[in-house]
mmCIF file of C-alpha atoms in Angstrom:
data_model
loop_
_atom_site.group_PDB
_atom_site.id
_atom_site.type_symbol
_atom_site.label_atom_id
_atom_site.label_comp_id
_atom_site.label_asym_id
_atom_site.label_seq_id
_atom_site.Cartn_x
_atom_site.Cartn_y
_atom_site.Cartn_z
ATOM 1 C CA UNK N 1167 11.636 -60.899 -4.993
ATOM 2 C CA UNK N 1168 10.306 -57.337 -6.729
ATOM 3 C CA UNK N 1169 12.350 -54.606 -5.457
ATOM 4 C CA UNK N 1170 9.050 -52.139 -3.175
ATOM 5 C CA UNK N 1171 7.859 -49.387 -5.222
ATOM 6 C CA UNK N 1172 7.942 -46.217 -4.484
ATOM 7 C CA UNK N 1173 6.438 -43.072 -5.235
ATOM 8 C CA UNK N 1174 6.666 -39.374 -4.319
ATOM 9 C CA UNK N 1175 3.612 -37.633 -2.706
ATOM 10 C CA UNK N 1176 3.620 -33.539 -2.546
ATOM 11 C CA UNK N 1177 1.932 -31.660 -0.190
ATOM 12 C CA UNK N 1178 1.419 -27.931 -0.515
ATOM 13 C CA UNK N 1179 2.072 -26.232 3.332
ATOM 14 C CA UNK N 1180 0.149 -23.085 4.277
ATOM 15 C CA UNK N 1181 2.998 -21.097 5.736
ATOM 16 C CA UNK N 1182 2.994 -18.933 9.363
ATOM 17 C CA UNK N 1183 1.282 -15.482 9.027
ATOM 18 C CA UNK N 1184 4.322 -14.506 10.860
ATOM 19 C CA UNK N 1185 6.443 -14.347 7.935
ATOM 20 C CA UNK N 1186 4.773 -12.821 4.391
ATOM 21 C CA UNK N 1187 7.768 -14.596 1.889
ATOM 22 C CA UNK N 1188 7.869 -17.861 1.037
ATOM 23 C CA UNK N 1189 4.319 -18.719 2.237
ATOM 24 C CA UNK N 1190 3.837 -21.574 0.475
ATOM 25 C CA UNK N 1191 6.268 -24.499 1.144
ATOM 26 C CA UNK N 1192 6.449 -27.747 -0.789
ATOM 27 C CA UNK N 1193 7.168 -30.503 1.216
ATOM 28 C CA UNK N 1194 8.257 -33.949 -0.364
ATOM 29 C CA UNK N 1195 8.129 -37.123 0.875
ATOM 30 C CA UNK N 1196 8.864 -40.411 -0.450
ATOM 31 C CA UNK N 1197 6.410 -43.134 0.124
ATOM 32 C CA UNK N 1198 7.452 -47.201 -0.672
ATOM 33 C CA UNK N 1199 4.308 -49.481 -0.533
ATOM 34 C CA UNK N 1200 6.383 -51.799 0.728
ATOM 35 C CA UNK N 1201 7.254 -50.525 4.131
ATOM 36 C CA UNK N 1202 4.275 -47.839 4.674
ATOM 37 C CA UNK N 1203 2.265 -50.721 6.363
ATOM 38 C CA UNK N 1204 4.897 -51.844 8.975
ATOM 39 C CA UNK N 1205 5.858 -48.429 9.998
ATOM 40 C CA UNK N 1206 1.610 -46.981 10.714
ATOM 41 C CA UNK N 1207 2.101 -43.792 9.005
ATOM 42 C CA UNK N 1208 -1.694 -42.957 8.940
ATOM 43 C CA UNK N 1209 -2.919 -39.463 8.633
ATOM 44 C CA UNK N 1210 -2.308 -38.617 12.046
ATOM 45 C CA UNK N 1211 1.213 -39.171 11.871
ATOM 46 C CA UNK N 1212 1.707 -37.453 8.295
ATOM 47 C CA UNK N 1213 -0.187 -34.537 10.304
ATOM 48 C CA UNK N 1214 2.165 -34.337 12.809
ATOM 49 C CA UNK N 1215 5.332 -34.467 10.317
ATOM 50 C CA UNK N 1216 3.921 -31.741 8.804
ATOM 51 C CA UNK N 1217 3.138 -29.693 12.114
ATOM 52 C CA UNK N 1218 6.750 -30.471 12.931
ATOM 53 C CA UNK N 1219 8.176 -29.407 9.538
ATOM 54 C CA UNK N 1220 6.360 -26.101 9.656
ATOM 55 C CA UNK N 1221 7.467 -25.148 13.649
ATOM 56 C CA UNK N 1222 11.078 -25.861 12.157
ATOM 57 C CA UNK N 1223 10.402 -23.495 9.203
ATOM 58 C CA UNK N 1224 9.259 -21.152 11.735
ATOM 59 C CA UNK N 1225 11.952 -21.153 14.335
ATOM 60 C CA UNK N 1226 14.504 -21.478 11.696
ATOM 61 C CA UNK N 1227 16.300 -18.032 10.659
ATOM 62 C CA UNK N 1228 17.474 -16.384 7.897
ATOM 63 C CA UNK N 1229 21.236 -15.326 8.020
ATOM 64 C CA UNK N 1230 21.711 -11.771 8.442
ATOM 65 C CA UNK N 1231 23.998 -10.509 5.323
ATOM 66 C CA UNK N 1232 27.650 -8.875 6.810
ATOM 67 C CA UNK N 1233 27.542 -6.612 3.435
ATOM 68 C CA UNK N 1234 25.571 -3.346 4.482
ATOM 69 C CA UNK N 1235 24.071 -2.854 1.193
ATOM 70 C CA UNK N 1236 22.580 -6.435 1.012
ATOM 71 C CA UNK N 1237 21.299 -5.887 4.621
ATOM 72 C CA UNK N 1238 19.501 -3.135 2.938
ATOM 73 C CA UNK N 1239 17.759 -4.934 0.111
ATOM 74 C CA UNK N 1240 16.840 -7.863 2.308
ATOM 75 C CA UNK N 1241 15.326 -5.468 4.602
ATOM 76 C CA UNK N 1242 13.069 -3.774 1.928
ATOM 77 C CA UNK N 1243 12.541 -7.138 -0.041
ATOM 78 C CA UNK N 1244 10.925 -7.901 3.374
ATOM 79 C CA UNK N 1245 8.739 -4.347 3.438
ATOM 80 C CA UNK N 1246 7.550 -5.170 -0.039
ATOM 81 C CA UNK N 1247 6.402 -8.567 0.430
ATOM 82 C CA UNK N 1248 2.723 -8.383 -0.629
ATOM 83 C CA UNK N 1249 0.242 -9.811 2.058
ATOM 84 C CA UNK N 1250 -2.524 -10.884 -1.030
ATOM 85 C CA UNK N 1251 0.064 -13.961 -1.321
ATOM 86 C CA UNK N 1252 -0.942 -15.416 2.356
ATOM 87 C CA UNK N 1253 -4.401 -17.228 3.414
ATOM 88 C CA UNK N 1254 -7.150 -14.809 3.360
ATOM 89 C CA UNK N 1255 -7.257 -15.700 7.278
ATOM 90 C CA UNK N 1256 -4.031 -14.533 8.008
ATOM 91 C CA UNK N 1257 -4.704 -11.211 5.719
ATOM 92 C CA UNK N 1258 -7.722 -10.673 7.620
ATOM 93 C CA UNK N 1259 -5.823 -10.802 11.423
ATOM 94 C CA UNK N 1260 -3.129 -8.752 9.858
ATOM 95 C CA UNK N 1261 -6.343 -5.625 9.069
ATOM 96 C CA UNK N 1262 -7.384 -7.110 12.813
ATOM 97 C CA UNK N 1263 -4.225 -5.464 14.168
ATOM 98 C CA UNK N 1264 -4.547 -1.940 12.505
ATOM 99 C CA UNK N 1265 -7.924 -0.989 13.723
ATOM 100 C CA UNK N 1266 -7.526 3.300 14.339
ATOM 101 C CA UNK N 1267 -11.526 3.184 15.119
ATOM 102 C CA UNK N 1268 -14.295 1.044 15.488
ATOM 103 C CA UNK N 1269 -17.595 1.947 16.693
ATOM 104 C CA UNK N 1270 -21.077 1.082 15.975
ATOM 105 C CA UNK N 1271 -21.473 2.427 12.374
ATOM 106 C CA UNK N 1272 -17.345 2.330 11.424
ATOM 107 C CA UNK N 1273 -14.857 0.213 11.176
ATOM 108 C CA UNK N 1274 -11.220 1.692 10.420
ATOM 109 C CA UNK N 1275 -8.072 0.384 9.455
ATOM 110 C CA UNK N 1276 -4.448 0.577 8.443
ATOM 111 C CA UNK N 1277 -4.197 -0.172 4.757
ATOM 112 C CA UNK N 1278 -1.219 -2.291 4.849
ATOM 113 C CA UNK N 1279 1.444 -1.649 1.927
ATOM 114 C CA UNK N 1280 0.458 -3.604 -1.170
ATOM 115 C CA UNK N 1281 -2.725 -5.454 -0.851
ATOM 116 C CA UNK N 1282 -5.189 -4.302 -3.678
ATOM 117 C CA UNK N 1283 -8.737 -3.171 -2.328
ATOM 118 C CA UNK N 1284 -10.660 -4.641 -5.276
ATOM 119 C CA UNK N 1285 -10.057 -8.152 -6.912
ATOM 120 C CA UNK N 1286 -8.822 -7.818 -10.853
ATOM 121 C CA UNK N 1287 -6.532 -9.284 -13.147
ATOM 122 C CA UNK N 1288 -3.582 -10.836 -11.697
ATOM 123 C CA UNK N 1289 -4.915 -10.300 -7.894
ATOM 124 C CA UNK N 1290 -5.090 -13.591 -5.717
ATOM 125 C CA UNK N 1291 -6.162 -11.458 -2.531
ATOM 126 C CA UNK N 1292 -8.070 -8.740 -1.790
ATOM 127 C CA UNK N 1293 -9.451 -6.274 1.210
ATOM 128 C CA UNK N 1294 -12.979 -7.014 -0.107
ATOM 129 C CA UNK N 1295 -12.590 -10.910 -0.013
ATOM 130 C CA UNK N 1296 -11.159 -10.915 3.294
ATOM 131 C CA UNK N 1297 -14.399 -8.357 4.567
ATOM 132 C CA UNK N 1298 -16.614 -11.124 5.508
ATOM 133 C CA UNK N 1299 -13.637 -13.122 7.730
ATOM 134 C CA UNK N 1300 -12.375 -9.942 9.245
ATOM 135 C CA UNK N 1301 -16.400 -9.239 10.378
ATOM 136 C CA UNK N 1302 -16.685 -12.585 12.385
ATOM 137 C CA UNK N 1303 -13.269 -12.513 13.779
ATOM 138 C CA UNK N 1304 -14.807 -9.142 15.742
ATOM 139 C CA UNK N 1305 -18.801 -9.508 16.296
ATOM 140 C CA UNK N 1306 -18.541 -13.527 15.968
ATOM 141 C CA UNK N 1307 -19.714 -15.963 13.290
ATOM 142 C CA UNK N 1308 -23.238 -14.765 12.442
ATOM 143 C CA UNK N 1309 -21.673 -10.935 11.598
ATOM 144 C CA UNK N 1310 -22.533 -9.787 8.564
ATOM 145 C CA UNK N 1311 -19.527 -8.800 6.044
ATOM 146 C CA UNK N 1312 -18.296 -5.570 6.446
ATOM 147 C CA UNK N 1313 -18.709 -3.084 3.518
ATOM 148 C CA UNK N 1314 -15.847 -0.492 1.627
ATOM 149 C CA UNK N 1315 -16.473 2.891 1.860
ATOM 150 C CA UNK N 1316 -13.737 4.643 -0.598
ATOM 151 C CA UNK N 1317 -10.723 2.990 -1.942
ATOM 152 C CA UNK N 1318 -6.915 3.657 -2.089
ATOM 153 C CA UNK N 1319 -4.130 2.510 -4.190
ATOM 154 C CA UNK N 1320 -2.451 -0.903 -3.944
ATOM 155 C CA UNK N 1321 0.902 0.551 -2.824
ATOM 156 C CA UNK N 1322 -1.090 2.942 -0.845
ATOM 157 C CA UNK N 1323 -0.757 2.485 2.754
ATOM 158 C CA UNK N 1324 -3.049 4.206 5.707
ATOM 159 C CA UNK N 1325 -6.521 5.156 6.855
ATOM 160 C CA UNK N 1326 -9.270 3.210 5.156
ATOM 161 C CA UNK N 1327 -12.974 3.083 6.237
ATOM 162 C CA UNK N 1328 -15.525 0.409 6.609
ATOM 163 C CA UNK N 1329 -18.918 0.308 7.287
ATOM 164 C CA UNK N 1330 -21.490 -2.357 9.301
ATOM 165 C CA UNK N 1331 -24.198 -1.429 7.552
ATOM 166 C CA UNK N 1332 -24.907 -1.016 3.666
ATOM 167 C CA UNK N 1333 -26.448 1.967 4.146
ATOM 168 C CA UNK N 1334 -24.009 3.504 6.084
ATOM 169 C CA UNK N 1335 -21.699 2.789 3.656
ATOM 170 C CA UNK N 1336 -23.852 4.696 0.817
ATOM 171 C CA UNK N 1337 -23.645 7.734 3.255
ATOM 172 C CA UNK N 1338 -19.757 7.916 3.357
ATOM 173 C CA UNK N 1339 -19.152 7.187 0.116
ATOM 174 C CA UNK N 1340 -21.647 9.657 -0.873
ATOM 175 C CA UNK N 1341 -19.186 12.694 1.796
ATOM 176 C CA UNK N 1342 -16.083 10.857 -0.483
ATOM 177 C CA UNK N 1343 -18.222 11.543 -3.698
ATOM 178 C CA UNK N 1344 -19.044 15.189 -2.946
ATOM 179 C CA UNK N 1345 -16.147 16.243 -1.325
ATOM 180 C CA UNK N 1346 -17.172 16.654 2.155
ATOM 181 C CA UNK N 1347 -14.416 14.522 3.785
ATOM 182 C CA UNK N 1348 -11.036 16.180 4.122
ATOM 183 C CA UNK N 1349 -7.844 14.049 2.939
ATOM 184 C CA UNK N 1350 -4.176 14.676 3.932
ATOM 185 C CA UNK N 1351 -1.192 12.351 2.834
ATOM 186 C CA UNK N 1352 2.252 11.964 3.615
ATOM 187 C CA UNK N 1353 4.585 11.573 0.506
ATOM 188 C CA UNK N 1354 8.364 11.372 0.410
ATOM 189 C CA UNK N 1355 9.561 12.954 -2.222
ATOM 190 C CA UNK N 1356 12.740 13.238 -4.725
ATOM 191 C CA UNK N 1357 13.324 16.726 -4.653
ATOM 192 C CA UNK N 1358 11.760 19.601 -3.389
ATOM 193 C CA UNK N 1359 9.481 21.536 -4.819
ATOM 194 C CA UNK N 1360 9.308 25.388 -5.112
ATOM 195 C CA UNK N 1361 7.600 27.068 -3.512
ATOM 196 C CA UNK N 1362 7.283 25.275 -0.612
ATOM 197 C CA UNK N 1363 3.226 25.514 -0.813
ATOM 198 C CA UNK N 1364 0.606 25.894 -3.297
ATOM 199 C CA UNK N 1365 -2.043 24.199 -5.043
ATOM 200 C CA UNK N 1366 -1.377 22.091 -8.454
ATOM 201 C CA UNK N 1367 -4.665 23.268 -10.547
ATOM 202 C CA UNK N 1368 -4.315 20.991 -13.805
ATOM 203 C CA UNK N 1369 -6.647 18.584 -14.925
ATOM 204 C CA UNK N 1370 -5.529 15.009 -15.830
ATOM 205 C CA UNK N 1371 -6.484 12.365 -18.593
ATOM 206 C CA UNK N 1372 -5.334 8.793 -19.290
ATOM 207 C CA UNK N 1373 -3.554 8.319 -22.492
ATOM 208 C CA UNK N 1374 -1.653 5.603 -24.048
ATOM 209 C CA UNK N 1375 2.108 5.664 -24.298
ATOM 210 C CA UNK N 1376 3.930 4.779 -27.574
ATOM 211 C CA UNK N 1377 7.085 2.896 -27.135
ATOM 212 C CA UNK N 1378 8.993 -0.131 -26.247
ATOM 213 C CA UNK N 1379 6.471 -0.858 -23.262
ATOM 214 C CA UNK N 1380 2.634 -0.154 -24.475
ATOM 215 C CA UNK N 1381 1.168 0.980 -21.727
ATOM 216 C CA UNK N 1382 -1.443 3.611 -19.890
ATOM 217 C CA UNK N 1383 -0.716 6.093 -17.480
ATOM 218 C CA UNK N 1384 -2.942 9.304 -16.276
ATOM 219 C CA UNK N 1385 -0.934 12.832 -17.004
ATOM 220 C CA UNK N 1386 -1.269 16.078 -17.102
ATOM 221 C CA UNK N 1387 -3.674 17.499 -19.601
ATOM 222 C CA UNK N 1388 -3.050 21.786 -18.546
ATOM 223 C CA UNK N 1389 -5.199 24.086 -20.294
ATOM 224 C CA UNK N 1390 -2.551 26.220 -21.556
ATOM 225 C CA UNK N 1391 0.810 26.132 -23.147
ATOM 226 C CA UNK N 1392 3.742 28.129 -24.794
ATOM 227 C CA UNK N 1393 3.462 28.577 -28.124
ATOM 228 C CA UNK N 1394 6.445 30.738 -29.529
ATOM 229 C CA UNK N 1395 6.847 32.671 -25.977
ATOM 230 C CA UNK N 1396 3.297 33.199 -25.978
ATOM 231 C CA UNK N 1397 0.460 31.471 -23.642
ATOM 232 C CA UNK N 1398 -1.813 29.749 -25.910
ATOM 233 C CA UNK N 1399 -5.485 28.259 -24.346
ATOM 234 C CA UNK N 1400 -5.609 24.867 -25.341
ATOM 235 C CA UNK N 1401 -8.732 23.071 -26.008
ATOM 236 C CA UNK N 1402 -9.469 20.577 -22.936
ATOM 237 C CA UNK N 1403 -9.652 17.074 -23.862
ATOM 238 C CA UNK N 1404 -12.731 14.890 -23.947
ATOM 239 C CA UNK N 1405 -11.581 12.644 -21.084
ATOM 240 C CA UNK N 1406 -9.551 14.874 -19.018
ATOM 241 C CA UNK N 1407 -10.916 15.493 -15.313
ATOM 242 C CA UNK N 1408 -10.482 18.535 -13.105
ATOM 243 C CA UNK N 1409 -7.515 17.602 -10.352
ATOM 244 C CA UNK N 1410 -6.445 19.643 -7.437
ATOM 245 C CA UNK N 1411 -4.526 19.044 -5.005
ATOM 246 C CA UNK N 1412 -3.485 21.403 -1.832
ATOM 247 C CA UNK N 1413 0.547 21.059 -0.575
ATOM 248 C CA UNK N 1414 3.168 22.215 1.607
ATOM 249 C CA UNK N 1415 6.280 21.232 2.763
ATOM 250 C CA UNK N 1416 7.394 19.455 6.578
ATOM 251 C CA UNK N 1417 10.434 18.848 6.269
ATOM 252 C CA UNK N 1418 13.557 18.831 3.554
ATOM 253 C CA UNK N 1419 17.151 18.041 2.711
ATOM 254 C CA UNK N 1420 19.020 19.361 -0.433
ATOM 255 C CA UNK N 1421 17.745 16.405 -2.357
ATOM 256 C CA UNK N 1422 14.663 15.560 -0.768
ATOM 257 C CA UNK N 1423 11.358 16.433 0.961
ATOM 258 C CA UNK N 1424 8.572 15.648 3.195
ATOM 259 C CA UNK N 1425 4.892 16.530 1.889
ATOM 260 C CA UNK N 1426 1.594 17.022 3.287
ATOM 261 C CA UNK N 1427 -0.564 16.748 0.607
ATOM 262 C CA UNK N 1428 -4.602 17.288 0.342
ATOM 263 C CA UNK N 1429 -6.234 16.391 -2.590
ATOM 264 C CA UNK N 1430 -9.065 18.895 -3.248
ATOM 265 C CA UNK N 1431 -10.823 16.416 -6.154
ATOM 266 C CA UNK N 1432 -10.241 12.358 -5.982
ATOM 267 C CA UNK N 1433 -8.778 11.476 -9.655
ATOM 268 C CA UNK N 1434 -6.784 8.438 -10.281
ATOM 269 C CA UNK N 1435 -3.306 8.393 -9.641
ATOM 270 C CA UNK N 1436 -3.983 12.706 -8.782
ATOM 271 C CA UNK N 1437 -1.352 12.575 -6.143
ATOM 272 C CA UNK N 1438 1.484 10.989 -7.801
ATOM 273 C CA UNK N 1439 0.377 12.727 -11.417
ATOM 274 C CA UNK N 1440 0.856 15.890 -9.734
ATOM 275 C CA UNK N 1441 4.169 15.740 -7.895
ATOM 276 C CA UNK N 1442 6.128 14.041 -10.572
ATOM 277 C CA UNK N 1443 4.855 15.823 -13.880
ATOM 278 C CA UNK N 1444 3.393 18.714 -12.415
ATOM 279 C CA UNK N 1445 6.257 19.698 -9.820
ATOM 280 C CA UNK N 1446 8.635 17.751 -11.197
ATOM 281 C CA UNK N 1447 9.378 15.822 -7.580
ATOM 282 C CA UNK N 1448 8.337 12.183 -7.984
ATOM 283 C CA UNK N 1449 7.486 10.134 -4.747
ATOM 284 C CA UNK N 1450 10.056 7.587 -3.352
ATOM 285 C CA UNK N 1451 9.313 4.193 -5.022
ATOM 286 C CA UNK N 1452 7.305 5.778 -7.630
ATOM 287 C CA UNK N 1453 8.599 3.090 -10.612
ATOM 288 C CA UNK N 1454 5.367 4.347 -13.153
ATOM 289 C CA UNK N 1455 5.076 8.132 -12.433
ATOM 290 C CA UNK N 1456 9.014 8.800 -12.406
ATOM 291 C CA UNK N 1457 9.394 9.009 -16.126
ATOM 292 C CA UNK N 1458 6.746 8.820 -18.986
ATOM 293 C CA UNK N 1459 7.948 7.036 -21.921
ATOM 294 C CA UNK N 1460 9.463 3.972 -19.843
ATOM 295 C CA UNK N 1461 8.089 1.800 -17.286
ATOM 296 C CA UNK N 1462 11.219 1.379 -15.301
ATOM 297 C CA UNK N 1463 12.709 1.479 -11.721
ATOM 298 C CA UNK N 1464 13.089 5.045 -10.114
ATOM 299 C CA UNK N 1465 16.539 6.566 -11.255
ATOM 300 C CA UNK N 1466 17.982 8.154 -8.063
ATOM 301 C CA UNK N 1467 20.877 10.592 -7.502
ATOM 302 C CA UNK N 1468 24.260 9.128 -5.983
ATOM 303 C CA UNK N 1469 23.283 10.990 -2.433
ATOM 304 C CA UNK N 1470 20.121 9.755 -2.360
ATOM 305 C CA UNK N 1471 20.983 5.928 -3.258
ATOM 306 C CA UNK N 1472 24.483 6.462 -0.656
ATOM 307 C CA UNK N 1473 21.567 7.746 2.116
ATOM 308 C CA UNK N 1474 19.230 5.139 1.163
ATOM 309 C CA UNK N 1475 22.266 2.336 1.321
ATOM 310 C CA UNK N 1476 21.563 1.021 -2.052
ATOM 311 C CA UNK N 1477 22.976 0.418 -5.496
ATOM 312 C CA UNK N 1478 20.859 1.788 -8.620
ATOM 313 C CA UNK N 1479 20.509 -2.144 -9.713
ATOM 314 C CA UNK N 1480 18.256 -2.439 -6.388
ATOM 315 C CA UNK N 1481 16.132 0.607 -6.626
ATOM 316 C CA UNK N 1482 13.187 -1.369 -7.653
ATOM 317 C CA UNK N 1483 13.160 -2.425 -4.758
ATOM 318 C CA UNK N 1484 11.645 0.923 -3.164
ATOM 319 C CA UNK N 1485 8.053 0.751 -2.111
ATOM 320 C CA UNK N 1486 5.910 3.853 -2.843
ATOM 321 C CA UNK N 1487 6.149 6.099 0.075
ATOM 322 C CA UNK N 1488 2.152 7.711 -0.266
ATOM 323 C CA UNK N 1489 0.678 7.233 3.235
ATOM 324 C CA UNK N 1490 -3.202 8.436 3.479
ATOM 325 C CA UNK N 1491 -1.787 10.245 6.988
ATOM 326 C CA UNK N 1492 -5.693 11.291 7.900
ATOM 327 C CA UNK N 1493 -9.095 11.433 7.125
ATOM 328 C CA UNK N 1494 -11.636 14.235 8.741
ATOM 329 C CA UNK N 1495 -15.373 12.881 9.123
ATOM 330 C CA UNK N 1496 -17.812 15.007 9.326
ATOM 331 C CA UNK N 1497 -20.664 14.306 11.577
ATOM 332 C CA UNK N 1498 -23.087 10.950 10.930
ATOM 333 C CA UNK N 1499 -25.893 9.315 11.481
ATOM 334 C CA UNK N 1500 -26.147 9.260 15.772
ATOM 335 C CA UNK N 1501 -23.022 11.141 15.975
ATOM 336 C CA UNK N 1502 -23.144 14.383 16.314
ATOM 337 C CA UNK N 1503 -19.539 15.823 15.765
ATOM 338 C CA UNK N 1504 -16.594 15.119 13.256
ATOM 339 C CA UNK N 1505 -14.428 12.434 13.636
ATOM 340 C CA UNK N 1506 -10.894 12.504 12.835
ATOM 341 C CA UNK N 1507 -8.631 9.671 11.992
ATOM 342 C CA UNK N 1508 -5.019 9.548 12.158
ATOM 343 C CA UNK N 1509 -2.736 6.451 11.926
ATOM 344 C CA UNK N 1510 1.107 6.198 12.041
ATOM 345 C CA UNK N 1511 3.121 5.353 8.784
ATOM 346 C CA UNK N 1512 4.270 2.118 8.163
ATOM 347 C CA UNK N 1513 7.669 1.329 9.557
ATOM 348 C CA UNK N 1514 9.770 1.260 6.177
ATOM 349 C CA UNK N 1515 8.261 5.091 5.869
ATOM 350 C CA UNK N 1516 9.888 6.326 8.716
ATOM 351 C CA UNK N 1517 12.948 4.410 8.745
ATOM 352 C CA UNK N 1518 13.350 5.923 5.095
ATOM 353 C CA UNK N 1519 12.787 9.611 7.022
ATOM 354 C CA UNK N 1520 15.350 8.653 9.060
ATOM 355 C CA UNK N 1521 17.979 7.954 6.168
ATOM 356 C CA UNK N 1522 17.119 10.883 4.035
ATOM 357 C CA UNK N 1523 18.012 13.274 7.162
ATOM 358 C CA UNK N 1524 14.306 14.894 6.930
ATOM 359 C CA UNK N 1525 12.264 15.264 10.440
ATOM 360 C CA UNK N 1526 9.345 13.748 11.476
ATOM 361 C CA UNK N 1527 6.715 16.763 12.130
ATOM 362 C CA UNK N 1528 6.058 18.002 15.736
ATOM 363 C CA UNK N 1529 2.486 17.746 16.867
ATOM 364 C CA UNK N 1530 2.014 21.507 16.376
ATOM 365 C CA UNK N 1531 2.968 21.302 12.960
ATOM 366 C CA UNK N 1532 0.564 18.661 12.121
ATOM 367 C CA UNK N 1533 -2.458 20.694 12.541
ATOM 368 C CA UNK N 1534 -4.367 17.764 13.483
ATOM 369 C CA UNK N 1535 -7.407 18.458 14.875
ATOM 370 C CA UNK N 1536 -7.870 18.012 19.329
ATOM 371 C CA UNK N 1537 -9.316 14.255 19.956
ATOM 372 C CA UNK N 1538 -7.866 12.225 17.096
ATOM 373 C CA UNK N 1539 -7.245 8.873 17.150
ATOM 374 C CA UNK N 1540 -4.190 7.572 16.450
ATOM 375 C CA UNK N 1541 -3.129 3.606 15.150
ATOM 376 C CA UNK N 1542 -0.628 2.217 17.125
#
């Protein structure tokens, strides 16, 4: 008598939104034809295998490293897990839990380190997809999708506004567009620049870098330079764009700083452009805008790395520390005063504070406005 034949069937296992790495499990299981009849596994029973294989996957944890330093990088592997990976369900209850403000017009959120606001190449995920899930999960199933109102960087994390209404959303972009909605970040920063405050006045254009990695990055593009000890007017490029950008310092070691940055204009990469080529003090986790001819992970000093608990080898693993700290509304539509936003930075920003030795602000020295609202 023929030996049963059997054959492997693969099942691909959305994973908990509790945990953002290794989402996606591939679960095996061998099949013979033989002996699938006299043991009844229909789909209700493969069902609740599965159910049972993912609670175990759940429960089931990881062993914490004795070695400090790979403590470390498993802790910021974890920060840097990017939540476009998941189900577009489980990135929409994730913006569910960082509402600062919602009202009639407004919806508000924590930008979450990572996710990318628009689709493009390489994106799975995006804010934008997740818009019309995130709008039923709060006014029910026959909400209309929710609509963006400005954008900010992938590894940007912080206050980002929605809209209800299409037309509301053409009024706050067009306050974004003409400058009539005041911006303050939060950057961490490898060194500390001098002096303490000022404004960076130089305009920035996107050029092409010759090397071993072709790439693009925005830059300066100043309007003067020294020519034989002398100050030379340069001829402004075609492309460049006028950048400006407000900043002063909160806090700061010998090898490090806390910014408050607000960007007067709303260029491209102006923040990071700025601090790294224009004040020579590159933000935390900055692996583009640390150097110009390389695309590279952030060399750090010995003191910062020994602070920081990490080798060189695992500085890429770093997120950027840029939080959008705060956004000041000014009045709209039925509401007749300003509206100001603040939410909390994320939790790998302020446990990186805590390492460097530099002080989270007091509330005076915040000069946040009286009646903000903060995320929790």
């Amino acid at each position: 008598m023929a030996s049963p034949r059997c054959t492997t069937l693969g099942f691909w296992v959305q994973g908990s939104g509790q945990r953002l790495g290794n989402l996606l499990t591939f679960v095996s299981q061998p099949f013979c034809s033989a002996t699938a009849a006299s043991r009844s596994l229909n789909a209700q029973g493969l069902a609740e295998r599965l159910r049972a294989k993912k609670q175990e996957q759940k429960t089931k944890k990881e062993p914490v490293p004795t070695n400090p330093v790979q403590r470390r990088v498993q802790e910021l592997v974890r920060y840097t897990q990017q939540l476009q990976r998941v189900h577009p369900n489980v990135l929409a209850k994730a913006l569910s839990r960082g509402i600062v403000h919602q009202d009639n017009d407004l919806l508000v959120i924590s930008k979450p380190y990572g996710v990318p606001v628009h689709g493009g190449p390489g994106v799975q995920l995006c804010i934008s997809d997740v818009l019309p899930i995130l709008a039923k999960m709060l006014h029910g199933h026959k909400a209309e999708p929710l609509h963006l109102c400005h954008r900010l960087d992938k590894e940007t994390t912080g206050v980002m506004v929605l809209a209800w209404e299409k037309e509301v959303a053409h009024q706050v972009q067009e306050l974004f567009r003409t400058r009539q909605v005041a911006k303050k970040y939060w950057a961490i920063t490898v060194h500390i620049p001098v002096p303490s405050a000022g404004v960076v006045d130089i305009p920035i254009i996107e050029k092409e870098v010759q090397g071993p990695q072709h790439h693009h990055k925005m830059t300066l593009s100043p309007n003067y330079r020294m020519d034989s000890g002398k100050v030379v007017r340069v001829r402004a490029g075609q492309n460049s764009q006028l950048a400006v950008t407000q900043y002063r310092v909160l806090s700061s070691t010998l090898s490090s700083a806390l910014l408050e940055l607000q960007p007067i204009t709303g260029i491209k990469h102006q923040l990071r452009v700025h601090l790294s080529f224009g004040l020579d003090c590159p933000v935390l986790g900055d692996h583009k805008y640390s150097a110009w001819s390389r695309l590279a992970p952030q060399k750090l000093s010995a003191g910062i790395l020994k602070k920081l608990g990490l080798p060189q080898s695992k500085a890429r693993h770093i997120p950027l520390h840029l939080h959008a700290r705060q956004l000041i509304l000014p009045a709209l539509g039925s509401r007749r005063e300003g509206l100001s936003l603040v939410c909390k930075p994320p939790r790998y920003f302020v446990h990186s504070l805590g390492r460097l030795g530099l002080q989270m602000p007091s509330p005076d020295q915040k000069g946040d406005e009286a009646g903000h609202l903060v995320a929790q």
